[in-house]
Each structure stands twice: as C-alpha cells, then as structure tokens.
Amino acid sequence: MLKNLISDLEQYASIGIFGFGMEGKSFYNFAQKYLPNTELVIIDKNHPSCDENYLDKLDEVELIVKSPGISLYNLGIDYKSYKFSSTTELLLKHFKNQIIGVTGTKGKSTLVTLIDSLLKNAGKKSVLCGNIGTPAFDILENLDDETTIVMELSSHQLYHVNYSVHIAILTNLFEEHLDYYKDVDEYYSAKFNIFLHQKKNDIFIYNLPQKLTRGYNVHENELKYNVDFNLQNGFIHKSTLQILEKLKEILALDDAVYLRTIQEFKTLPHRLEFVKNIKGVSYINDSISTIPQATIEAVKILKNVDTLILGGNDRGVHYDVLIDFLQKSDIDNIILFSDTGKKIYDALHVKEKQKGLFIQNNLQESVKKAYNISRSIVLFSPAASSFNEYKNFIERGDEFKSLVNQLKG
C-alpha cells in the first residue's frame, strides 16, 4: 500500500504544501524521504519562505496538499480551481480497508482511544492517529497488512475527500465551526464524507435522531444523551459505550476483552478531568466542551455542580438551548467571561433574577471568583472555542489547571 501511495505521488513534478502545521510538516518529512525528485513548495503566510503574496504559489505547483486548518471559504478560494488533496484523502485512498474512522461533533477522542485499546487488548495490531494528535503520515512506516488504523477525523479533514473508510462511525452532530464553513449544512456535509463513498462490503455505525439510509451494513445506535457510565477513573457516555459494544460485535471480539477495556479506561485530559479538591470543593476541567450541548451533558453527568464557568470565542453558534437549560438548572453560580460569556450573561440577566450571575474579564478572574463563592463542584466547561484568547482548548485547559493549583488549600 505504501508503494502505491508513493507511486501515486511520483507523477507530480511539484507539490505545494498549503499550511505548514502538524500535517503539513508530516507530509514534508514523508516527501523528502520518499519523493526525492519532487519539488516541494511551502505555501504558508507564516513561513519564512513566503510573503504577503504567498497564495500566488498555488499556481506554481501541480498538486496541492492542503492542511485541514485552512478554510478555503474564508480565503475566497474555489476548491475546483486547483488540484487539491490532503494527507487524509491520500491515506483513505490507499489504506481504506484497514481504517476504522470516527467523526462527530463530540465524543471522537474518547471513542477512538477506547477502540484502539479494545483492539490491542484483543491482541490485534492497531495504531491511533488523525485529529487526536498524531498526523496520519507519521504512522505509515509502522504499518503492515495486519494493522488496523484507528482515525479520529474532523470535519476539516473530511471536507472534499472522495474516499471513505472501511468502518465509519458518526457519534453525533451539533452546530460548530460556523466560522469555517458557509453554513451548518456545509459542516454536516463534510462529516458525511466519512461514509458517503463507502462500498457494499463497508460498515457504517451512526448515532443520530434522524435515519441515514445507506442500504447496506448500517447500524443505527439507540440515541441516549442523558445517561452516563461512571467509572473509577472517569466517565464514559452511554452512547459511546453503545457504539463500542456494536463494534465489538461486528469484529467478533470477546466480551471479557470489552469489559477489561472500559474498566481500564481513564478520562482523557480536559474531558471532565478532576484537577484538585480545595476546602471540600472539587475543580473539574472540561475545556474540551466547545459547544452548548457538551456543557449541558457535563453538568448532567456531574449532577452536583454549584458553580459553572463558561465563555469563549463567538463562532456564530446558537446558545438558546444552553440559556434555557441554565435558567431551569439548580446551579447556584454562573461565572461568564469572553465574547460568548457576555452574550450568555446578557440573555440570562434579562430572564433570571435569582441566580448568582457574574461577568468577569478573563479566566483568571473567573477562577478567583469561583474560589470565593463555591461549596461543592466548580465545573469549567466553556461551551465555546478558545481561539480568541488561546491556541486551542488544551492551552485553555492547562491554564485553568494552573490557576486552580495556585489556589490556597
């Protein structure tokens, strides 16, 4: 399969690497080793070799390998105007029969981690890559015909791909990334590419309120968003377990292996992550929650939240469902900051006069406020992205943990 991939790319005398982040650098390293006769052109406004006219380089190459973080819509570039591809599309084209792919608005990272552990516990060869942090081209040299590739796939990675994975899993769909796409339908369509190009021997598992008719090998998961599975080491959503169990049945894996996998699972960083108990108050980091529905689920799982900290970058997502939930909830203190925090504060201030509503300038002030007023659980679950103030949700979550660890016990 690797030989076919190299042969596929050798036909191009020049390849542009559009975006020089993790995936772009991964492809560059691959190409330097396996494509010695190919001219590599980096196209990235932040790269030393580029200037303000860096987009002109798109016209100088035969193939463009685009990084997922680049929004063609925001740049005003028509996808059909150039010969675009991506590391995701190239991997799906040449290794699709070995891939279990997971996409969805939320729950991807937990599920792919569980799937990878399930396969390894069953004695299978498995590698984990994709949006969870390891670029696909970093794992190519570790593959053989017996290796299963478990991929977390974002909408950005799936956008415009013309190939689908062998086993496709769609966890859920909610409004997100509306700063990247023309509208929510375009965002959903990108997600659907994980299964749209499947063949009759492929498998699709999904978890949506509406039916998606494919005609073959489709497994519709029972949708339950308000039930959690509490383990000693963390939380697994019931819908995630249902998908994992269905996959276990499809792959004919042992029940004992399945039980061992979920019992050994530990909550991933920034996903309902316990940080510290200070004076009887537990501080929980849920920075991964970047949409309203994820924050609602976090509150339901923990049950005894008395202080909620939320707010972040405004990407045009609607917050009516969260505002309604907060208005009816038993949460005593709602601390808000940043752009969406101000929006939610204004809406709640009009509707709810009894709750403790606090608007703060930043996360640091929010944590100090929570320290002074909380009695049981402080949940940091922003319900928004972080890009107006932080590099990503990881940096934001790390700052929350650092601020909590500075509080006096």
Tab-separated table of C-alpha atoms in Angstrom:
chain	number	residue	atom	x	y	z
A	1	MET	CA	0.000	0.000	0.000
A	2	LEU	CA	2.866	2.378	0.806
A	3	LYS	CA	4.384	1.647	-2.612
A	4	ASN	CA	1.085	2.558	-4.274
A	5	LEU	CA	0.938	5.823	-2.333
A	6	ILE	CA	4.486	6.752	-3.341
A	7	SER	CA	3.794	5.813	-6.970
A	8	ASP	CA	0.647	7.938	-6.920
A	9	LEU	CA	2.597	10.999	-5.792
A	10	GLU	CA	5.655	10.472	-8.015
A	11	GLN	CA	3.647	11.534	-11.066
A	12	TYR	CA	3.755	15.147	-9.871
A	13	ALA	CA	6.893	17.182	-10.588
A	14	SER	CA	5.895	19.747	-7.961
A	15	ILE	CA	3.698	19.565	-4.861
A	16	GLY	CA	2.543	22.513	-2.788
A	17	ILE	CA	2.151	22.075	0.970
A	18	PHE	CA	-0.653	24.501	1.819
A	19	GLY	CA	-0.323	25.122	5.552
A	20	PHE	CA	2.828	24.143	7.427
A	21	GLY	CA	1.378	22.949	10.721
A	22	MET	CA	1.496	19.389	12.088
A	23	GLU	CA	0.041	17.727	8.988
A	24	GLY	CA	1.986	19.912	6.586
A	25	LYS	CA	5.290	19.160	8.308
A	26	SER	CA	4.411	15.465	8.453
A	27	PHE	CA	3.838	15.356	4.694
A	28	TYR	CA	7.010	17.380	4.074
A	29	ASN	CA	9.108	14.863	6.041
A	30	PHE	CA	7.479	11.984	4.170
A	31	ALA	CA	8.040	13.617	0.777
A	32	GLN	CA	11.675	14.442	1.495
A	33	LYS	CA	12.333	10.766	2.167
A	34	TYR	CA	10.200	9.088	-0.490
A	35	LEU	CA	9.865	11.723	-3.244
A	36	PRO	CA	13.443	12.926	-3.822
A	37	ASN	CA	12.712	14.087	-7.371
A	38	THR	CA	9.647	16.143	-6.481
A	39	GLU	CA	9.860	19.887	-5.917
A	40	LEU	CA	8.212	20.796	-2.596
A	41	VAL	CA	6.743	24.295	-2.277
A	42	ILE	CA	5.605	25.504	1.140
A	43	ILE	CA	2.562	27.789	0.993
A	44	ASP	CA	2.030	29.350	4.402
A	45	LYS	CA	1.842	33.046	5.256
A	46	ASN	CA	3.807	32.430	8.469
A	47	HIS	CA	6.685	30.556	6.816
A	48	PRO	CA	9.977	32.428	6.221
A	49	SER	CA	9.939	31.478	2.526
A	50	CYS	CA	6.586	33.213	1.964
A	51	ASP	CA	5.468	36.831	1.793
A	52	GLU	CA	2.087	38.568	1.592
A	53	ASN	CA	1.624	37.160	-1.912
A	54	TYR	CA	2.045	33.575	-0.729
A	55	LEU	CA	-1.223	32.461	-2.358
A	56	ASP	CA	0.309	33.089	-5.780
A	57	LYS	CA	2.322	29.904	-5.223
A	58	LEU	CA	-0.876	27.906	-5.656
A	59	ASP	CA	-0.494	28.493	-9.396
A	60	GLU	CA	3.098	27.216	-9.447
A	61	VAL	CA	2.511	23.571	-8.471
A	62	GLU	CA	0.792	20.516	-9.969
A	63	LEU	CA	-0.757	19.179	-6.742
A	64	ILE	CA	-1.660	20.975	-3.515
A	65	VAL	CA	-1.742	19.041	-0.237
A	66	LYS	CA	-3.949	21.259	1.958
A	67	SER	CA	-3.855	21.277	5.739
A	68	PRO	CA	-7.255	20.980	7.479
A	69	GLY	CA	-6.920	24.241	9.387
A	70	ILE	CA	-7.107	26.331	6.220
A	71	SER	CA	-10.621	27.468	5.318
A	72	LEU	CA	-10.917	27.953	1.564
A	73	TYR	CA	-14.281	29.625	2.162
A	74	ASN	CA	-12.685	32.367	4.280
A	75	LEU	CA	-9.894	32.841	1.719
A	76	GLY	CA	-12.380	33.046	-1.142
A	77	ILE	CA	-10.753	30.142	-2.998
A	78	ASP	CA	-12.830	27.762	-5.120
A	79	TYR	CA	-11.834	24.155	-4.396
A	80	LYS	CA	-12.329	23.254	-8.057
A	81	SER	CA	-9.888	25.911	-9.241
A	82	TYR	CA	-6.864	23.834	-8.238
A	83	LYS	CA	-5.898	20.184	-7.864
A	84	PHE	CA	-6.243	19.829	-4.100
A	85	SER	CA	-5.704	16.788	-1.940
A	86	SER	CA	-4.808	16.150	1.707
A	87	THR	CA	-2.956	13.637	3.834
A	88	THR	CA	-6.353	12.301	4.958
A	89	GLU	CA	-7.581	11.764	1.410
A	90	LEU	CA	-4.316	10.111	0.379
A	91	LEU	CA	-4.430	7.732	3.341
A	92	LEU	CA	-8.106	6.871	2.705
A	93	LYS	CA	-7.371	6.246	-0.961
A	94	HIS	CA	-4.561	3.767	-0.339
A	95	PHE	CA	-5.316	2.260	3.099
A	96	LYS	CA	-9.135	2.484	3.407
A	97	ASN	CA	-9.659	-1.244	4.018
A	98	GLN	CA	-7.553	-1.038	7.167
A	99	ILE	CA	-9.216	2.054	8.636
A	100	ILE	CA	-11.803	2.465	11.395
A	101	GLY	CA	-12.718	6.144	11.251
A	102	VAL	CA	-14.632	8.147	13.827
A	103	THR	CA	-16.145	11.580	13.343
A	104	GLY	CA	-18.854	13.651	15.020
A	105	THR	CA	-19.131	16.941	16.845
A	106	LYS	CA	-18.274	15.446	20.239
A	107	GLY	CA	-17.013	12.155	21.657
A	108	LYS	CA	-14.447	11.369	18.952
A	109	SER	CA	-11.278	11.287	21.044
A	110	THR	CA	-12.739	9.136	23.804
A	111	LEU	CA	-14.176	6.650	21.321
A	112	VAL	CA	-11.016	6.240	19.208
A	113	THR	CA	-8.969	5.790	22.385
A	114	LEU	CA	-11.352	3.058	23.519
A	115	ILE	CA	-11.355	1.380	20.088
A	116	ASP	CA	-7.554	1.360	19.940
A	117	SER	CA	-7.395	-0.112	23.469
A	118	LEU	CA	-10.075	-2.690	22.603
A	119	LEU	CA	-8.091	-3.907	19.601
A	120	LYS	CA	-4.791	-4.034	21.492
A	121	ASN	CA	-6.418	-5.900	24.402
A	122	ALA	CA	-7.702	-8.410	21.852
A	123	GLY	CA	-4.162	-8.985	20.592
A	124	LYS	CA	-4.655	-7.074	17.343
A	125	LYS	CA	-2.171	-4.693	15.726
A	126	SER	CA	-3.547	-1.172	15.970
A	127	VAL	CA	-2.279	2.385	15.544
A	128	LEU	CA	-4.089	5.560	16.588
A	129	CYS	CA	-3.781	8.721	14.501
A	130	GLY	CA	-5.584	11.688	12.984
A	131	ASN	CA	-7.199	14.606	14.736
A	132	ILE	CA	-6.341	13.197	18.172
A	133	GLY	CA	-2.787	14.477	17.710
A	134	THR	CA	-0.694	12.101	15.570
A	135	PRO	CA	-0.643	13.017	11.857
A	136	ALA	CA	-1.556	10.111	9.582
A	137	PHE	CA	1.706	10.265	7.628
A	138	ASP	CA	3.700	9.832	10.846
A	139	ILE	CA	2.476	6.244	11.212
A	140	LEU	CA	2.979	4.980	7.647
A	141	GLU	CA	6.278	3.219	8.298
A	142	ASN	CA	4.731	1.275	11.198
A	143	LEU	CA	2.010	-0.301	9.068
A	144	ASP	CA	1.701	-3.775	7.647
A	145	ASP	CA	-1.265	-5.556	6.083
A	146	GLU	CA	-2.476	-6.752	9.507
A	147	THR	CA	-2.525	-3.318	11.140
A	148	THR	CA	-5.818	-1.583	11.864
A	149	ILE	CA	-5.635	2.199	11.607
A	150	VAL	CA	-7.935	3.920	14.102
A	151	MET	CA	-8.511	7.509	12.991
A	152	GLU	CA	-10.191	10.446	14.627
A	153	LEU	CA	-11.444	12.545	11.721
A	154	SER	CA	-12.521	16.163	11.997
A	155	SER	CA	-14.911	17.822	9.579
A	156	HIS	CA	-11.977	19.849	8.241
A	157	GLN	CA	-10.060	16.650	7.438
A	158	LEU	CA	-13.080	15.085	5.736
A	159	TYR	CA	-14.100	18.158	3.749
A	160	HIS	CA	-13.898	17.431	-0.007
A	161	VAL	CA	-12.436	13.902	0.365
A	162	ASN	CA	-13.564	11.451	-2.308
A	163	TYR	CA	-12.913	8.259	-0.338
A	164	SER	CA	-14.446	6.813	2.814
A	165	VAL	CA	-13.145	4.468	5.495
A	166	HIS	CA	-13.967	0.763	5.750
A	167	ILE	CA	-15.699	1.096	9.127
A	168	ALA	CA	-17.215	4.549	9.584
A	169	ILE	CA	-18.613	5.818	12.883
A	170	LEU	CA	-20.571	9.048	13.336
A	171	THR	CA	-21.039	9.875	17.023
A	172	ASN	CA	-23.381	12.906	16.829
A	173	LEU	CA	-23.932	16.239	15.088
A	174	PHE	CA	-24.389	19.700	16.589
A	175	GLU	CA	-23.690	23.236	15.369
A	176	GLU	CA	-19.972	24.006	15.402
A	177	HIS	CA	-17.198	25.564	13.305
A	178	LEU	CA	-19.558	28.083	11.730
A	179	ASP	CA	-16.554	30.409	11.337
A	180	TYR	CA	-15.009	27.904	8.890
A	181	TYR	CA	-17.953	26.891	6.692
A	182	LYS	CA	-20.524	28.754	4.675
A	183	ASP	CA	-23.318	27.352	6.861
A	184	VAL	CA	-24.176	24.437	9.146
A	185	ASP	CA	-25.301	22.265	6.220
A	186	GLU	CA	-21.844	22.508	4.697
A	187	TYR	CA	-20.355	21.474	8.058
A	188	TYR	CA	-22.668	18.453	8.260
A	189	SER	CA	-21.912	17.517	4.651
A	190	ALA	CA	-18.204	17.435	5.450
A	191	LYS	CA	-18.891	14.962	8.273
A	192	PHE	CA	-20.981	12.756	5.977
A	193	ASN	CA	-17.971	12.149	3.727
A	194	ILE	CA	-16.810	9.560	6.241
A	195	PHE	CA	-19.439	7.162	4.797
A	196	LEU	CA	-20.724	8.674	1.518
A	197	HIS	CA	-18.122	6.910	-0.641
A	198	GLN	CA	-18.332	3.509	1.035
A	199	LYS	CA	-18.782	0.277	-0.932
A	200	LYS	CA	-21.030	-2.704	-0.203
A	201	ASN	CA	-18.529	-4.507	1.999
A	202	ASP	CA	-18.053	-1.459	4.224
A	203	ILE	CA	-19.758	-0.732	7.561
A	204	PHE	CA	-21.392	2.408	8.926
A	205	ILE	CA	-22.443	2.980	12.566
A	206	TYR	CA	-24.168	6.213	13.488
A	207	ASN	CA	-25.821	7.920	16.407
A	208	LEU	CA	-28.328	10.495	15.140
A	209	PRO	CA	-32.009	11.255	15.751
A	210	GLN	CA	-32.752	11.032	12.016
A	211	LYS	CA	-32.265	7.934	9.881
A	212	LEU	CA	-29.476	7.888	7.314
A	213	THR	CA	-30.356	5.304	4.673
A	214	ARG	CA	-27.378	3.667	3.021
A	215	GLY	CA	-28.970	0.373	2.060
A	216	TYR	CA	-26.309	-1.949	3.450
A	217	ASN	CA	-24.256	-2.647	6.577
A	218	VAL	CA	-25.779	0.236	8.527
A	219	HIS	CA	-26.084	0.052	12.298
A	220	GLU	CA	-28.273	2.690	13.902
A	221	ASN	CA	-27.354	3.316	17.531
A	222	GLU	CA	-30.021	3.876	20.178
A	223	LEU	CA	-29.777	7.587	20.953
A	224	LYS	CA	-29.438	8.389	24.669
A	225	TYR	CA	-27.737	11.646	25.507
A	226	ASN	CA	-28.661	11.907	29.179
A	227	VAL	CA	-27.111	8.740	30.580
A	228	ASP	CA	-23.508	8.374	31.692
A	229	PHE	CA	-21.358	5.469	32.794
A	230	ASN	CA	-19.356	6.345	35.903
A	231	LEU	CA	-16.042	4.529	36.315
A	232	GLN	CA	-13.417	4.803	38.993
A	233	ASN	CA	-11.127	6.568	36.533
A	234	GLY	CA	-13.652	8.816	34.806
A	235	PHE	CA	-16.796	8.972	32.731
A	236	ILE	CA	-17.885	7.321	29.516
A	237	HIS	CA	-21.065	8.474	27.846
A	238	LYS	CA	-23.653	5.729	27.408
A	239	SER	CA	-23.925	6.414	23.669
A	240	THR	CA	-20.148	5.911	23.364
A	241	LEU	CA	-20.435	2.544	25.094
A	242	GLN	CA	-23.284	1.524	22.813
A	243	ILE	CA	-21.182	2.250	19.733
A	244	LEU	CA	-18.172	0.440	21.191
A	245	GLU	CA	-20.280	-2.596	22.026
A	246	LYS	CA	-21.718	-2.673	18.495
A	247	LEU	CA	-18.194	-2.511	17.075
A	248	LYS	CA	-17.125	-5.338	19.392
A	249	GLU	CA	-19.941	-7.481	17.977
A	250	ILE	CA	-19.060	-6.622	14.366
A	251	LEU	CA	-15.408	-7.514	14.918
A	252	ALA	CA	-16.371	-10.657	16.869
A	253	LEU	CA	-14.247	-9.720	19.878
A	254	ASP	CA	-14.541	-11.358	23.285
A	255	ASP	CA	-16.863	-9.911	25.965
A	256	ALA	CA	-14.100	-10.165	28.559
A	257	VAL	CA	-11.835	-8.006	26.400
A	258	TYR	CA	-14.607	-5.423	26.066
A	259	LEU	CA	-15.173	-5.270	29.843
A	260	ARG	CA	-11.457	-5.021	30.551
A	261	THR	CA	-11.171	-2.135	28.088
A	262	ILE	CA	-13.856	0.017	29.676
A	263	GLN	CA	-12.736	-0.813	33.216
A	264	GLU	CA	-9.180	0.305	32.453
A	265	PHE	CA	-10.266	3.490	30.713
A	266	LYS	CA	-9.085	6.772	32.200
A	267	THR	CA	-10.655	10.107	31.361
A	268	LEU	CA	-8.642	11.941	28.718
A	269	PRO	CA	-7.119	15.319	29.634
A	270	HIS	CA	-9.558	18.250	29.503
A	271	ARG	CA	-12.609	15.965	29.400
A	272	LEU	CA	-14.331	16.088	32.801
A	273	GLU	CA	-10.838	15.936	34.264
A	274	PHE	CA	-10.583	16.135	38.059
A	275	VAL	CA	-7.982	18.767	38.942
A	276	LYS	CA	-7.992	19.235	42.714
A	277	ASN	CA	-10.115	19.347	45.841
A	278	ILE	CA	-9.675	22.542	47.826
A	279	LYS	CA	-11.501	23.045	51.110
A	280	GLY	CA	-14.081	20.442	50.115
A	281	VAL	CA	-14.662	21.899	46.640
A	282	SER	CA	-13.806	19.797	43.579
A	283	TYR	CA	-12.481	21.592	40.492
A	284	ILE	CA	-13.246	19.912	37.159
A	285	ASN	CA	-11.570	20.808	33.845
A	286	ASP	CA	-13.824	20.262	30.824
A	287	SER	CA	-12.111	22.613	28.379
A	288	ILE	CA	-12.887	20.212	25.509
A	289	SER	CA	-16.551	21.307	25.674
A	290	THR	CA	-16.724	23.839	22.866
A	291	ILE	CA	-20.474	23.702	22.138
A	292	PRO	CA	-23.555	24.239	24.336
A	293	GLN	CA	-24.698	20.603	24.219
A	294	ALA	CA	-21.360	19.354	25.570
A	295	THR	CA	-21.581	21.693	28.559
A	296	ILE	CA	-25.159	20.596	29.249
A	297	GLU	CA	-24.072	16.946	29.250
A	298	ALA	CA	-21.160	17.697	31.582
A	299	VAL	CA	-23.490	19.318	34.108
A	300	LYS	CA	-25.886	16.356	33.897
A	301	ILE	CA	-23.085	13.838	34.421
A	302	LEU	CA	-21.634	15.572	37.496
A	303	LYS	CA	-25.108	16.286	38.915
A	304	ASN	CA	-23.982	18.463	41.871
A	305	VAL	CA	-22.384	21.418	40.093
A	306	ASP	CA	-22.907	24.591	42.095
A	307	THR	CA	-20.532	26.822	40.089
A	308	LEU	CA	-20.170	26.796	36.298
A	309	ILE	CA	-17.518	28.792	34.436
A	310	LEU	CA	-18.105	29.307	30.730
A	311	GLY	CA	-17.331	31.588	27.811
A	312	GLY	CA	-15.005	31.873	24.830
A	313	ASN	CA	-14.801	32.673	21.143
A	314	ASP	CA	-18.054	33.546	19.348
A	315	ARG	CA	-18.302	31.455	16.163
A	316	GLY	CA	-21.963	32.131	15.450
A	317	VAL	CA	-23.279	29.078	17.325
A	318	HIS	CA	-26.769	29.487	18.814
A	319	TYR	CA	-26.941	29.411	22.626
A	320	ASP	CA	-30.698	29.302	23.183
A	321	VAL	CA	-30.643	25.666	24.319
A	322	LEU	CA	-27.930	26.368	26.902
A	323	ILE	CA	-29.575	29.528	28.170
A	324	ASP	CA	-32.847	27.656	28.643
A	325	PHE	CA	-31.034	24.813	30.429
A	326	LEU	CA	-29.177	27.174	32.771
A	327	GLN	CA	-32.351	29.074	33.576
A	328	LYS	CA	-34.038	25.850	34.732
A	329	SER	CA	-30.991	24.295	36.417
A	330	ASP	CA	-30.041	24.126	40.094
A	331	ILE	CA	-26.650	25.737	39.513
A	332	ASP	CA	-26.168	28.484	42.107
A	333	ASN	CA	-23.345	30.406	40.455
A	334	ILE	CA	-22.752	31.033	36.761
A	335	ILE	CA	-19.466	32.792	36.008
A	336	LEU	CA	-19.007	34.091	32.476
A	337	PHE	CA	-16.130	35.644	30.550
A	338	SER	CA	-15.016	36.449	26.999
A	339	ASP	CA	-17.258	37.019	23.951
A	340	THR	CA	-19.838	34.255	24.355
A	341	GLY	CA	-19.814	34.793	28.119
A	342	LYS	CA	-21.032	38.341	27.613
A	343	LYS	CA	-23.718	37.135	25.211
A	344	ILE	CA	-24.993	34.491	27.655
A	345	TYR	CA	-24.766	36.909	30.591
A	346	ASP	CA	-26.950	39.460	28.804
A	347	ALA	CA	-29.575	36.824	27.976
A	348	LEU	CA	-29.646	35.328	31.472
A	349	HIS	CA	-29.610	38.725	33.168
A	350	VAL	CA	-32.895	39.522	31.489
A	351	LYS	CA	-34.518	36.124	32.141
A	352	GLU	CA	-33.140	35.104	35.526
A	353	LYS	CA	-33.005	37.447	38.513
A	354	GLN	CA	-32.311	34.960	41.334
A	355	LYS	CA	-29.199	33.077	40.234
A	356	GLY	CA	-25.712	34.303	41.029
A	357	LEU	CA	-24.580	35.711	37.690
A	358	PHE	CA	-21.061	37.093	37.405
A	359	ILE	CA	-19.312	38.552	34.377
A	360	GLN	CA	-15.507	38.549	34.583
A	361	ASN	CA	-12.752	39.890	32.346
A	362	ASN	CA	-10.874	36.630	31.906
A	363	LEU	CA	-10.376	33.058	33.122
A	364	GLN	CA	-8.052	34.109	35.920
A	365	GLU	CA	-10.699	36.380	37.469
A	366	SER	CA	-13.310	33.658	36.945
A	367	VAL	CA	-11.322	31.070	38.915
A	368	LYS	CA	-10.735	33.532	41.766
A	369	LYS	CA	-14.458	34.291	41.873
A	370	ALA	CA	-15.311	30.589	41.936
A	371	TYR	CA	-12.863	30.037	44.806
A	372	ASN	CA	-14.648	32.654	46.916
A	373	ILE	CA	-18.240	31.502	46.379
A	374	SER	CA	-18.287	27.734	45.688
A	375	ARG	CA	-19.290	24.939	48.070
A	376	SER	CA	-19.186	21.628	46.172
A	377	ILE	CA	-18.165	21.432	42.465
A	378	VAL	CA	-16.628	24.050	40.182
A	379	LEU	CA	-17.012	22.977	36.561
A	380	PHE	CA	-15.044	24.730	33.844
A	381	SER	CA	-16.980	23.828	30.696
A	382	PRO	CA	-16.729	26.801	28.307
A	383	ALA	CA	-19.370	25.885	25.658
A	384	ALA	CA	-17.242	27.791	23.150
A	385	SER	CA	-13.972	27.545	21.276
A	386	SER	CA	-10.813	29.161	22.608
A	387	PHE	CA	-9.281	30.756	19.537
A	388	ASN	CA	-9.841	34.395	20.502
A	389	GLU	CA	-7.629	34.038	23.595
A	390	TYR	CA	-5.840	30.675	23.408
A	391	LYS	CA	-4.116	28.491	20.827
A	392	ASN	CA	-6.587	25.663	21.464
A	393	PHE	CA	-8.718	24.013	24.168
A	394	ILE	CA	-5.603	22.266	25.534
A	395	GLU	CA	-3.810	25.536	26.277
A	396	ARG	CA	-7.008	26.901	27.824
A	397	GLY	CA	-7.494	23.804	29.982
A	398	ASP	CA	-3.856	23.869	31.072
A	399	GLU	CA	-4.265	27.461	32.229
A	400	PHE	CA	-7.373	26.529	34.215
A	401	LYS	CA	-5.456	23.708	35.937
A	402	SER	CA	-2.525	26.021	36.650
A	403	LEU	CA	-4.822	28.664	38.169
A	404	VAL	CA	-6.570	26.073	40.347
A	405	ASN	CA	-3.255	24.668	41.562
A	406	GLN	CA	-2.249	28.170	42.669
A	407	LEU	CA	-5.281	28.493	44.943
A	408	LYS	CA	-4.668	28.190	48.669
A	409	GLY	CA	-5.829	24.941	50.263
